[in-house]
Short mmCIF file of C-alpha atoms in Angstrom, two decimals:
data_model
loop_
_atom_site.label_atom_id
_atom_site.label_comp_id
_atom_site.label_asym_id
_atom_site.label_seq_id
_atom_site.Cartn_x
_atom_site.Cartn_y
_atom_site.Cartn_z
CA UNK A 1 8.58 12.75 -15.45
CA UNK A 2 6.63 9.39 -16.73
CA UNK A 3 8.14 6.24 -15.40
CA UNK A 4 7.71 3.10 -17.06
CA UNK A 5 7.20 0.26 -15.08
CA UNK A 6 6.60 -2.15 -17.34
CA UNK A 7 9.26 -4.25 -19.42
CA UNK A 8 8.38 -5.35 -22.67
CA UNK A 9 11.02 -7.73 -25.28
CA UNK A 10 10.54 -6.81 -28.82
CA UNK A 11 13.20 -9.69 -29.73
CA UNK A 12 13.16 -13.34 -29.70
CA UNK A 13 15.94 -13.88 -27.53
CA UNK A 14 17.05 -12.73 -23.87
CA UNK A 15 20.57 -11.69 -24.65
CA UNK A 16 23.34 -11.02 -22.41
CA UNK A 17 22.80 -7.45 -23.83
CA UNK A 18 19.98 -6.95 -23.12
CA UNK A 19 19.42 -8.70 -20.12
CA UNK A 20 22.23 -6.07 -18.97
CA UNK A 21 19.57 -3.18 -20.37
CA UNK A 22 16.93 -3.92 -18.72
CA UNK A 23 18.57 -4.17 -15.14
CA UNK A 24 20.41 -0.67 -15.49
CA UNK A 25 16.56 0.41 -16.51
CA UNK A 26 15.18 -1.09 -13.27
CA UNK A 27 17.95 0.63 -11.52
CA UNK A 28 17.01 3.82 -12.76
CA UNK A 29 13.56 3.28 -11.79
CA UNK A 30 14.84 2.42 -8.51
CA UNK A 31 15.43 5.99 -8.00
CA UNK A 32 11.83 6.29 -8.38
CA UNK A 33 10.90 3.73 -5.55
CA UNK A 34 12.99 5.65 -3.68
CA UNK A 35 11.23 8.71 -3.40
CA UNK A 36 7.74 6.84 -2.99
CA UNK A 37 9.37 4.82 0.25
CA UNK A 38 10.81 7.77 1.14
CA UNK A 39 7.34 9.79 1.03
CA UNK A 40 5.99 6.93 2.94
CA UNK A 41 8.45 7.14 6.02
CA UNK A 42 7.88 10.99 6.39
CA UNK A 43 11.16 11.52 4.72
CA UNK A 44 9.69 14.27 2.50
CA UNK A 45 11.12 17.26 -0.07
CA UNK A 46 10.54 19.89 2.63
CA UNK A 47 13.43 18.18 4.76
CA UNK A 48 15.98 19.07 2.02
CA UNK A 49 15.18 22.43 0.70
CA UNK A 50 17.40 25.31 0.86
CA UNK A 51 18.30 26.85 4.56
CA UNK A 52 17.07 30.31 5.12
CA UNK A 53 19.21 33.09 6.77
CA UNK A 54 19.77 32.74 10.46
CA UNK A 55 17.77 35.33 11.50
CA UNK A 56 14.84 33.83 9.59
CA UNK A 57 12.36 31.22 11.04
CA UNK A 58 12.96 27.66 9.11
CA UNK A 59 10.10 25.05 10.47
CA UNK A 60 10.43 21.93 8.45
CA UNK A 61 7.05 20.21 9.04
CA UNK A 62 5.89 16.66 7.20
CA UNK A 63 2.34 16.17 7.27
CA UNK A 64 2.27 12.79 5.92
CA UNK A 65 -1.10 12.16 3.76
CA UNK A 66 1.18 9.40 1.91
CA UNK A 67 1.52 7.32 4.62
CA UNK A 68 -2.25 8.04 5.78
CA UNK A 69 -3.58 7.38 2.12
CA UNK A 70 -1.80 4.12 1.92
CA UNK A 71 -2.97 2.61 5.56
CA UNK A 72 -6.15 3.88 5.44
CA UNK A 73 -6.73 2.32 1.63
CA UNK A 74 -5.07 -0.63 2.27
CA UNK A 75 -6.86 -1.44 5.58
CA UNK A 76 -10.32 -0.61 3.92
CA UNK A 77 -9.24 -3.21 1.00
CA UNK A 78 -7.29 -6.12 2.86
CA UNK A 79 -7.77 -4.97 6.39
CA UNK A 80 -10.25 -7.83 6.44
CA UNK A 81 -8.36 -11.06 4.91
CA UNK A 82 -9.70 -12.48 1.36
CA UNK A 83 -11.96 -15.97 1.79
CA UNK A 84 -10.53 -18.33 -1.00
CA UNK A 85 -13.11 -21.13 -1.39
CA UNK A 86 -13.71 -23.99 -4.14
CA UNK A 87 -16.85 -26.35 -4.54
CA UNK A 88 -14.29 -29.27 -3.92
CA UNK A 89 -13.65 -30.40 -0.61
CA UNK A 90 -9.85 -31.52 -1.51
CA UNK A 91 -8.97 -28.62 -3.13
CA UNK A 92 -10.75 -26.18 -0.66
CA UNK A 93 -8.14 -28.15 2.50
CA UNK A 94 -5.43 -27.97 -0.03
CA UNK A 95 -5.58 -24.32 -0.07
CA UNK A 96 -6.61 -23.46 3.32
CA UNK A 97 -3.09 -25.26 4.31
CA UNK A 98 -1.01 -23.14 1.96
CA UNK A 99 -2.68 -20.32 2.95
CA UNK A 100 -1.77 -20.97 6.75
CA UNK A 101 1.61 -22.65 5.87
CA UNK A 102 2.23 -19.32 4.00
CA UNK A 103 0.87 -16.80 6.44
CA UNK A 104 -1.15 -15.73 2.97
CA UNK A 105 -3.50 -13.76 5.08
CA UNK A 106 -0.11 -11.04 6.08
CA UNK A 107 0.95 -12.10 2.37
CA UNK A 108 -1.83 -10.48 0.84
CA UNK A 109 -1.74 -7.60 2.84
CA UNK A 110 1.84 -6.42 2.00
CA UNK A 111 1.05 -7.25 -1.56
CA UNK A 112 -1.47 -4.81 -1.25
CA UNK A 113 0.26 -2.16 0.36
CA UNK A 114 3.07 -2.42 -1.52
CA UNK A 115 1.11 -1.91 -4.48
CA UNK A 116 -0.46 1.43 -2.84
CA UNK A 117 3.13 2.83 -2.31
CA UNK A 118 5.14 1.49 -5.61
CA UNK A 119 2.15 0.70 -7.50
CA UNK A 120 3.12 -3.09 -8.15
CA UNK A 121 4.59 -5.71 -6.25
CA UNK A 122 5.54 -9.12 -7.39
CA UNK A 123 5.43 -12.42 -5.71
CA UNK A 124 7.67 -15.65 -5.62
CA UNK A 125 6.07 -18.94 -5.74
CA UNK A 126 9.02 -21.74 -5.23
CA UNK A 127 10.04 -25.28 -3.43
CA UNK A 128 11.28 -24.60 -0.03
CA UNK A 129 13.32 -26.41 2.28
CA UNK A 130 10.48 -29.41 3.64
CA UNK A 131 9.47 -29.68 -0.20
CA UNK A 132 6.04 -27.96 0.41
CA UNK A 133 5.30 -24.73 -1.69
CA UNK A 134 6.28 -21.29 -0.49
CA UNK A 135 4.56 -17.75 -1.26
CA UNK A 136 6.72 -14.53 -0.50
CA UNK A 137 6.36 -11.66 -1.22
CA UNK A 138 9.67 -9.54 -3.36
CA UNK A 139 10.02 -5.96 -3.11
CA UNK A 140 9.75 -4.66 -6.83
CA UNK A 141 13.36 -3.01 -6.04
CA UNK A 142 14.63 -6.60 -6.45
CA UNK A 143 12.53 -8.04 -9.15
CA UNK A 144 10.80 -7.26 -12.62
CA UNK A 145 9.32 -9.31 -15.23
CA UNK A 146 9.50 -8.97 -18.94
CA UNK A 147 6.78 -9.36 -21.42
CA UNK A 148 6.46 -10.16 -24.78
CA UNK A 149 5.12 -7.87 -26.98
CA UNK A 150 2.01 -9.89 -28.12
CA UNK A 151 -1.90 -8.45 -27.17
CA UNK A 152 -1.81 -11.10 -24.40
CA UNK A 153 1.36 -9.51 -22.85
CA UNK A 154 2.57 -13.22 -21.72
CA UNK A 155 5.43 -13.28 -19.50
CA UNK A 156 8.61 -14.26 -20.58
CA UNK A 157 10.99 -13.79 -18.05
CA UNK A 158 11.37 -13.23 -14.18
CA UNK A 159 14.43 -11.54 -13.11
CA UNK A 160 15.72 -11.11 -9.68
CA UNK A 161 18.49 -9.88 -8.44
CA UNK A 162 20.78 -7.64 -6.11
CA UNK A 163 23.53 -5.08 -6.11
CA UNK A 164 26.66 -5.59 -3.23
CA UNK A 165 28.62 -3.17 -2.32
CA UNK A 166 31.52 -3.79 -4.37
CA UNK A 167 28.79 -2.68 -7.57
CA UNK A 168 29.01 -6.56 -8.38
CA UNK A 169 25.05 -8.17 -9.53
CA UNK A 170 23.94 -11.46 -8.94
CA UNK A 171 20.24 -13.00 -9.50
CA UNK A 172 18.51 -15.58 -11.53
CA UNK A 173 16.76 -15.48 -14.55
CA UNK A 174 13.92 -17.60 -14.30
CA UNK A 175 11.76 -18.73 -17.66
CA UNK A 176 9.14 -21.40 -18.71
CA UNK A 177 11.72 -24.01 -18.75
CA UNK A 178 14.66 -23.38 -16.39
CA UNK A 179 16.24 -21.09 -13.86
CA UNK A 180 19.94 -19.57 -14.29
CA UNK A 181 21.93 -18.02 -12.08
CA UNK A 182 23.92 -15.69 -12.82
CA UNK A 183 26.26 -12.44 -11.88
CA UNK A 184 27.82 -9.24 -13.71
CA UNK A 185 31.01 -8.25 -13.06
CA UNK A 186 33.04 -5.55 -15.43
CA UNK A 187 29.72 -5.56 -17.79
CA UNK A 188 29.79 -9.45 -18.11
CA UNK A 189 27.38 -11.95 -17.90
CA UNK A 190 28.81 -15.37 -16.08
CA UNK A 191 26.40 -18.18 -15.41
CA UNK A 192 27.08 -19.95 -12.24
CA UNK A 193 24.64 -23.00 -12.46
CA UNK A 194 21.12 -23.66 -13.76
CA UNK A 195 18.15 -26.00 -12.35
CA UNK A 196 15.03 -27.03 -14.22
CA UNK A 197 12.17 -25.12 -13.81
CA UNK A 198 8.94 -27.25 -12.13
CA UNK A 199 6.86 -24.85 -12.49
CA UNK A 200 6.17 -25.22 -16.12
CA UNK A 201 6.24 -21.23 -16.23
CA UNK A 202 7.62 -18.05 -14.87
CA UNK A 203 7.16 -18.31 -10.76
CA UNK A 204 6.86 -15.07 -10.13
CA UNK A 205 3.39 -13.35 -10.27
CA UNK A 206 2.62 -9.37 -10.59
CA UNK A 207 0.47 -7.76 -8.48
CA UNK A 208 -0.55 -3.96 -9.89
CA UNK A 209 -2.33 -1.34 -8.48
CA UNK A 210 -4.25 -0.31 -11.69
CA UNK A 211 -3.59 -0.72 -15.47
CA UNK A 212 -1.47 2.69 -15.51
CA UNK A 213 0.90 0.78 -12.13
CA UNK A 214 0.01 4.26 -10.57
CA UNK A 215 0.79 3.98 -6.47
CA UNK A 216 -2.45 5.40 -4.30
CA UNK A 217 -0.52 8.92 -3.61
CA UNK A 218 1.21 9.47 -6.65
CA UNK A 219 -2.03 11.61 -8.21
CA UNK A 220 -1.43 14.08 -5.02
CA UNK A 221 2.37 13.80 -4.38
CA UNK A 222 2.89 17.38 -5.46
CA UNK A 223 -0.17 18.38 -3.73
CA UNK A 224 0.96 17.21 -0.22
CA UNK A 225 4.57 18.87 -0.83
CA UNK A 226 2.82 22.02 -1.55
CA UNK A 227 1.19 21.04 1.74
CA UNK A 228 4.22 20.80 3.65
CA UNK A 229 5.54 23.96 2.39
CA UNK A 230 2.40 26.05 2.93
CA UNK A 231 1.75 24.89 6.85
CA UNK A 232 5.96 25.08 7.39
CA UNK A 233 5.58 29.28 6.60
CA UNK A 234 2.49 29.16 8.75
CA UNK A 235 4.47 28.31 11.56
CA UNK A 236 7.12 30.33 10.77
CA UNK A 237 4.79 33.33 10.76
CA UNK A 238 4.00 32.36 14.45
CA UNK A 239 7.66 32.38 15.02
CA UNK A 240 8.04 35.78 13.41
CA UNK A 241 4.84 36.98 15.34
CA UNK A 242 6.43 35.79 18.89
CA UNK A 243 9.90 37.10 17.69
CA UNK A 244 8.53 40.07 17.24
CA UNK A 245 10.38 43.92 17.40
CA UNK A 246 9.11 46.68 19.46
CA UNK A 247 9.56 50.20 18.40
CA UNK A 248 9.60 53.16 20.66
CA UNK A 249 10.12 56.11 18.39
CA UNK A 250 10.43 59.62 20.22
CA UNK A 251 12.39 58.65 23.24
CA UNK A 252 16.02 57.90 23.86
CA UNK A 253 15.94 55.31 26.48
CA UNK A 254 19.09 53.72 28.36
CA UNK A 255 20.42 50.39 27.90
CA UNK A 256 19.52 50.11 32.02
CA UNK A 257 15.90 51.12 30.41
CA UNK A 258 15.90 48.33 28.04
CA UNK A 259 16.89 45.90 30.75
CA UNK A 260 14.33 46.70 32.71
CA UNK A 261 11.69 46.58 30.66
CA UNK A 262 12.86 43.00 29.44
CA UNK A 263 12.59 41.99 32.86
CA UNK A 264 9.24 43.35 34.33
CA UNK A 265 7.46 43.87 31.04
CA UNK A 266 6.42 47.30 32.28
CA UNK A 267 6.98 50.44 30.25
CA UNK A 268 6.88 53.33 32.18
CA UNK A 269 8.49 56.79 30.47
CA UNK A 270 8.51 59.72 32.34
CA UNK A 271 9.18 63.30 31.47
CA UNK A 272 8.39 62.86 27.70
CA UNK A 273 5.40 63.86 25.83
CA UNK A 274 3.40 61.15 25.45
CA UNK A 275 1.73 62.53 22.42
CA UNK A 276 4.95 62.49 20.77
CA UNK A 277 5.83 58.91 21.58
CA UNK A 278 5.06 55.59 19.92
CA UNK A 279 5.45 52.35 21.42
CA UNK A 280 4.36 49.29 19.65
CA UNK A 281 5.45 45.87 17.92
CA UNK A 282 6.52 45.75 14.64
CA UNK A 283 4.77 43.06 12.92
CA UNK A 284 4.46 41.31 9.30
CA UNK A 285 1.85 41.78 7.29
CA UNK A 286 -1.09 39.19 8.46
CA UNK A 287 -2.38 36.56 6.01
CA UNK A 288 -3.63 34.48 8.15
CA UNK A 289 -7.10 34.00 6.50
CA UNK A 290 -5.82 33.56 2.91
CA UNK A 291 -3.35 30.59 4.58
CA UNK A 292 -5.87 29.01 6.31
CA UNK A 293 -8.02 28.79 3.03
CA UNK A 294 -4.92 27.60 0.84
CA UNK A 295 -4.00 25.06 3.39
CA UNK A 296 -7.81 23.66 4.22
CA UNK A 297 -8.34 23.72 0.26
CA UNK A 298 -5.06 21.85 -0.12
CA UNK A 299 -6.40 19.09 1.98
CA UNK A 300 -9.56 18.91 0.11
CA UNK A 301 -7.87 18.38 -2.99
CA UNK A 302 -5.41 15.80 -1.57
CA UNK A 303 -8.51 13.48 0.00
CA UNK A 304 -10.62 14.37 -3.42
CA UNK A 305 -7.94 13.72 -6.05
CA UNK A 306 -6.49 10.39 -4.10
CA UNK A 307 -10.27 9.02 -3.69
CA UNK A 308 -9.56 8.05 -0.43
CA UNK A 309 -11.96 9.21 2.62
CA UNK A 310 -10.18 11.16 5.61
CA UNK A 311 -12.12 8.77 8.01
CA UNK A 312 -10.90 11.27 11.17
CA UNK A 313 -12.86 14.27 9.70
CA UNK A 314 -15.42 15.24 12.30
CA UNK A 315 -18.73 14.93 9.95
CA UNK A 316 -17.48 11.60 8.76
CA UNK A 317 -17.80 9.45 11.99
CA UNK A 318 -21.89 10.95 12.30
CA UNK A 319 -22.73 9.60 9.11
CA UNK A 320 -24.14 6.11 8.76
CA UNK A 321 -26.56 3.97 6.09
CA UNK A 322 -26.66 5.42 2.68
CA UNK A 323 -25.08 8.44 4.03
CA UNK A 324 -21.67 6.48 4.62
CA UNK A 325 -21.68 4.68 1.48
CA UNK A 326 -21.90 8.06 -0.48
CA UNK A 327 -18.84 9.15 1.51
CA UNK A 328 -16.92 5.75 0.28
CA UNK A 329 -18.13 5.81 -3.01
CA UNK A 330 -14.93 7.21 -4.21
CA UNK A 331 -12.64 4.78 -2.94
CA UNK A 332 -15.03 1.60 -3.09
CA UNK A 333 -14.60 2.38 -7.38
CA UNK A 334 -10.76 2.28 -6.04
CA UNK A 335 -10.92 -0.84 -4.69
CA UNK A 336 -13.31 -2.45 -6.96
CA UNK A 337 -10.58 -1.62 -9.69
CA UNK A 338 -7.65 -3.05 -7.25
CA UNK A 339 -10.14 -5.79 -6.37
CA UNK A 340 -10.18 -7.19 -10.41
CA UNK A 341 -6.33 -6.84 -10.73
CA UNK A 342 -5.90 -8.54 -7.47
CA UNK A 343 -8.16 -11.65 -8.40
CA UNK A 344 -6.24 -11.57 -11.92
CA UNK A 345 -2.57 -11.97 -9.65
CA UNK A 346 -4.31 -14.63 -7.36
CA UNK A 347 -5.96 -16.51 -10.47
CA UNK A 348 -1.99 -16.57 -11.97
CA UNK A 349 -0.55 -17.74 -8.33
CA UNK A 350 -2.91 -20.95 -8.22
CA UNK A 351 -2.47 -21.28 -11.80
CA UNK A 352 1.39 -21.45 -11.68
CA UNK A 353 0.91 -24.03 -8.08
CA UNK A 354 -1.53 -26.40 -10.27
CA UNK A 355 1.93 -26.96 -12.56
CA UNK A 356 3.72 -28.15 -9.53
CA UNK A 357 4.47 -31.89 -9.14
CA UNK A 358 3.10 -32.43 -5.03
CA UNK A 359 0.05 -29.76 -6.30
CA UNK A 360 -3.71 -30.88 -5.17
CA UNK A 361 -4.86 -28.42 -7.72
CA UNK A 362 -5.30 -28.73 -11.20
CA UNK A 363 -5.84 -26.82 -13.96
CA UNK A 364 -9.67 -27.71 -14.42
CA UNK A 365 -10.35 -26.82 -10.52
CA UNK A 366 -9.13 -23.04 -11.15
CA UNK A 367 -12.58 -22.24 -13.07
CA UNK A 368 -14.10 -23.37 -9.72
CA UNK A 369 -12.03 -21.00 -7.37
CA UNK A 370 -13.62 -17.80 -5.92
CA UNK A 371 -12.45 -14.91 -4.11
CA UNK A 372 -14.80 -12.94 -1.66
CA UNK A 373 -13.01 -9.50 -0.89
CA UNK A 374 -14.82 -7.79 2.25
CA UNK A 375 -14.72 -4.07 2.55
CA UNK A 376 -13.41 -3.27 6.29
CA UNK A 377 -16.08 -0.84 7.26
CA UNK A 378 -17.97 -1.11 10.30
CA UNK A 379 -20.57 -3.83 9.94
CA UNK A 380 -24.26 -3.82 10.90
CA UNK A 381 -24.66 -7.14 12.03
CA UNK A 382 -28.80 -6.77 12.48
CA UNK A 383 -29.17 -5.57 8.71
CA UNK A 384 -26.92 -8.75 7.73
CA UNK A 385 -28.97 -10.99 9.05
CA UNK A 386 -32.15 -9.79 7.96
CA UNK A 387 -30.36 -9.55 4.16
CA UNK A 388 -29.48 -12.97 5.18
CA UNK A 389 -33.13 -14.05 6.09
CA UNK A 390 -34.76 -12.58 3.41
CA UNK A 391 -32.29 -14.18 0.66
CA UNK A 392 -32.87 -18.21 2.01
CA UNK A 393 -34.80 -20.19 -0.74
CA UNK A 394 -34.10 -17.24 -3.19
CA UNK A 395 -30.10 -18.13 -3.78
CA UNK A 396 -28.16 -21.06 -2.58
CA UNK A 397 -27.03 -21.67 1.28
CA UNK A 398 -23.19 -20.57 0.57
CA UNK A 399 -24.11 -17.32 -1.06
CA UNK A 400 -26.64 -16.57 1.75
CA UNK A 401 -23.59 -17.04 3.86
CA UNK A 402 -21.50 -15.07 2.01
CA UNK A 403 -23.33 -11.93 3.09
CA UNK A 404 -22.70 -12.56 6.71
CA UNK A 405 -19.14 -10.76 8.26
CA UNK A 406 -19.10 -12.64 11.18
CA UNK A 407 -18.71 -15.84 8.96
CA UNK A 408 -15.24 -16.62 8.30
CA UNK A 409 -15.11 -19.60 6.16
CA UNK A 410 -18.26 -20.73 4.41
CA UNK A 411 -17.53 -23.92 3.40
CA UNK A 412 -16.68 -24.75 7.33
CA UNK A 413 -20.12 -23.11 8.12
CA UNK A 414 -22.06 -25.11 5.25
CA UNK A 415 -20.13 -28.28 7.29
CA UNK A 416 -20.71 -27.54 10.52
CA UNK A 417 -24.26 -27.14 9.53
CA UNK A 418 -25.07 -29.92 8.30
CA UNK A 419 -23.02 -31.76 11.28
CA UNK A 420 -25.62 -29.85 13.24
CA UNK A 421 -28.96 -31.11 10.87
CA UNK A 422 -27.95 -34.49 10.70
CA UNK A 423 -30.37 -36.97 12.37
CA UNK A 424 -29.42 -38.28 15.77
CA UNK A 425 -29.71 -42.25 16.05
CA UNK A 426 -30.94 -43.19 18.92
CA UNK A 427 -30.30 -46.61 20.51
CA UNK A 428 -33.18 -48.96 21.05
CA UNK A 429 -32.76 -51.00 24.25
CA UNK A 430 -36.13 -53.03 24.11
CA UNK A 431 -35.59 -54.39 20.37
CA UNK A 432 -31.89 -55.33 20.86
CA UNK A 433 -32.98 -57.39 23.67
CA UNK A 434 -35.48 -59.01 21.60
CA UNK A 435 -32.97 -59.65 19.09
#
């Protein structure tokens, strides 16, 4: 089944009607978040199928490459926290304190990983209680945004909200202009109250995974359920294999017999013809090679198809230079595809802060800002510095920088440099006293 995440208005007008349609459509895609959490936190489809007979083995094993495919991505493409610079020094503080008053650096990374599991996230940019500007995070479960229908796709409309117990909505409805707040009760809209809108636009920013909003396991969700199912019957043919019947088929033995056999695992039958008698385990038929192929082929396909390396394979940890890059390829073209929609959500965020009234930004310093993602791989620190070396006097001092891990923040390190290069005055005793 397809599931649209996107909301689009074909009308002119946000009507009670349809604002009502488009949050029983989120709901129903709720359903769908669901199941991708749920994959997430091992709660898989193999947990709920149908019980076999008691006499049966029933393991009910979770590997969970969701989980692994999300935490390995998202710690390759935000494990190391995104450097947001600008050329001007007032803008460049101005955003180094939102990003601390904001914890942006942990920001970022749920962002990100909640985009690997739902495929989107969203974020709320708003006033706060000391008047300074907050950035949090909303779980898409809570929040959508509706477009228009133009080639631009501008955004028209934030809604949040939440369902209580009692089935009773309430949220906000946030456009260019104002916020509302409202609730639904017996399919009616009621407005409660309604505040003006600083912003100048929607405050609420979309963060997407790709173009299609496609989370990072959804390509191999029915590949790791076939997964689960194919490893739970291996196990229960090692059940069946240590459960196993013996037959002894020519001889009448006693139930005292039995006993003792059970006991001393000795069978010792006297007074029969042996070539007559046959005493062996019954056992299943063995498929234990074509298994083991389905089951190492499935987790090919699930690495292959989800582009994301399975770091803990043996062979990957002895590879290193070119060698390692050809194993990331794959999910560097990932990332570099997250990377663009990522800079695209940020761009929005500082464009929607430059509206705000107490804002050090404006709308002529966003052309300046820049955005250096770092891929967290392990880092040669010798092969930097020698790039690093060999590109002074070719580009400028803060792109040389750029290129080094161990360099945090470049426009401190261009400072503190300079701080360093500047001329010390000494103080002349002999001319002062001449003076």
């Amino acid at each position: 089944m397809i599931y649209e995440k996107k909301f689009v208005l074909n009308e002119d007008e946000l009507t009670d009607e349809l604002l009502i349609g488009f949050i029983s459509e989120h709901k129903r895609l709720n359903l769908r978040y669901e199941e991708l959490e749920r994959m997430y936190k091992s709660d898989h489809d193999i947990l709920y199928q149908e019980e076999k007979t008691d006499y049966k083995p029933d393991n009910r094993l979770v590997v969970n490459f969701a989980k692994y495919i999300v935490d390995t991505f998202n710690g390759y493409f935000m494990g190391i926290p995104v450097k947001t610079s600008h050329s001007n020094k007032k803008v460049s503080d101005f955003i180094q304190f939102l990003e601390a008053y904001n914890n942006l650096d942990d920001n970022n990374a749920e962002l990100s990983k909640k985009c690997d599991i739902y495929g989107h996230a969203y974020e709320l940019i708003y006033y706060d209680e000391n008047s300074q500007i907050g950035i949090t995070g909303v779980d898409p479960r809570e929040a959508f945004l509706i477009y228009d229908n133009s080639i631009r796709e501008r955004v028209l409309y934030g809604i949040r909200y939440q369902e209580d117990k009692l089935k009773e909505i309430k949220g906000s409805i946030s456009d260019a202009n104002k916020i509302r707040y409202f609730r639904i009760k017996d399919g009616k809209v009621i407005y409660e109250e309604e505040k003006p809108n600083v912003f100048g636009e929607v405050p609420i920013v979309e963060y997407v995974e790709n173009e299609e909003r496609q989370g990072a396991f959804e390509p191999v969700e029915l590949l790791i359920n076939a997964y689960n199912k194919a490893i739970s019957e291996k196990a229960n043919d090692v059940d069946y294999f240590a459960d196993a019947y013996m037959k002894i088929l020519g001889a009448e033995l006693k139930n005292e017999d039995l006993l003792q056999i059970k006991r001393n695992r000795i069978i010792n039958l006297a007074n029969f013809d042996d070539s007559k008698i046959t005493v062996e385990f019954m056992e299943k038929p063995n498929a234990d090679e074509t298994q083991e192929n389905l089951i190492d082929r499935m987790e090919k396909l699930i690495f292959t198809i989800a582009m994301v390396a399975n770091i803990n394979d043996e062979n990957f940890g002895t590879s290193s230079g070119i060698a390692l890059k050809y194993k990331l390829q794959s999910m560097s073209n990932l990332a570099n595809t997250k990377e663009r929609k990522f800079v695209k959500g940020m761009n929005k965020r500082f464009s929607i802060i430059a509206n705000a009234p107490t804002s050090k930004i404006t709308k002529d310093d966003l052309i300046d800002l820049t955005y250096q993602f770092t891929r967290n791989i392990p880092s040669n620190l010798l092969e930097e510095a020698q790039t690093a070396q060999q590109l002074v006097d070719i580009v400028s001092d803060e792109t040389v920088l750029k290129t080094l891990s161990v360099v945090d923040n470049v426009q401190q390190e261009l400072e503190k440099i300079k701080e360093q290069e500047a001329p010390i005055v000494e103080y002349d005793h002999e001319r002062f006293e001449e003076d």
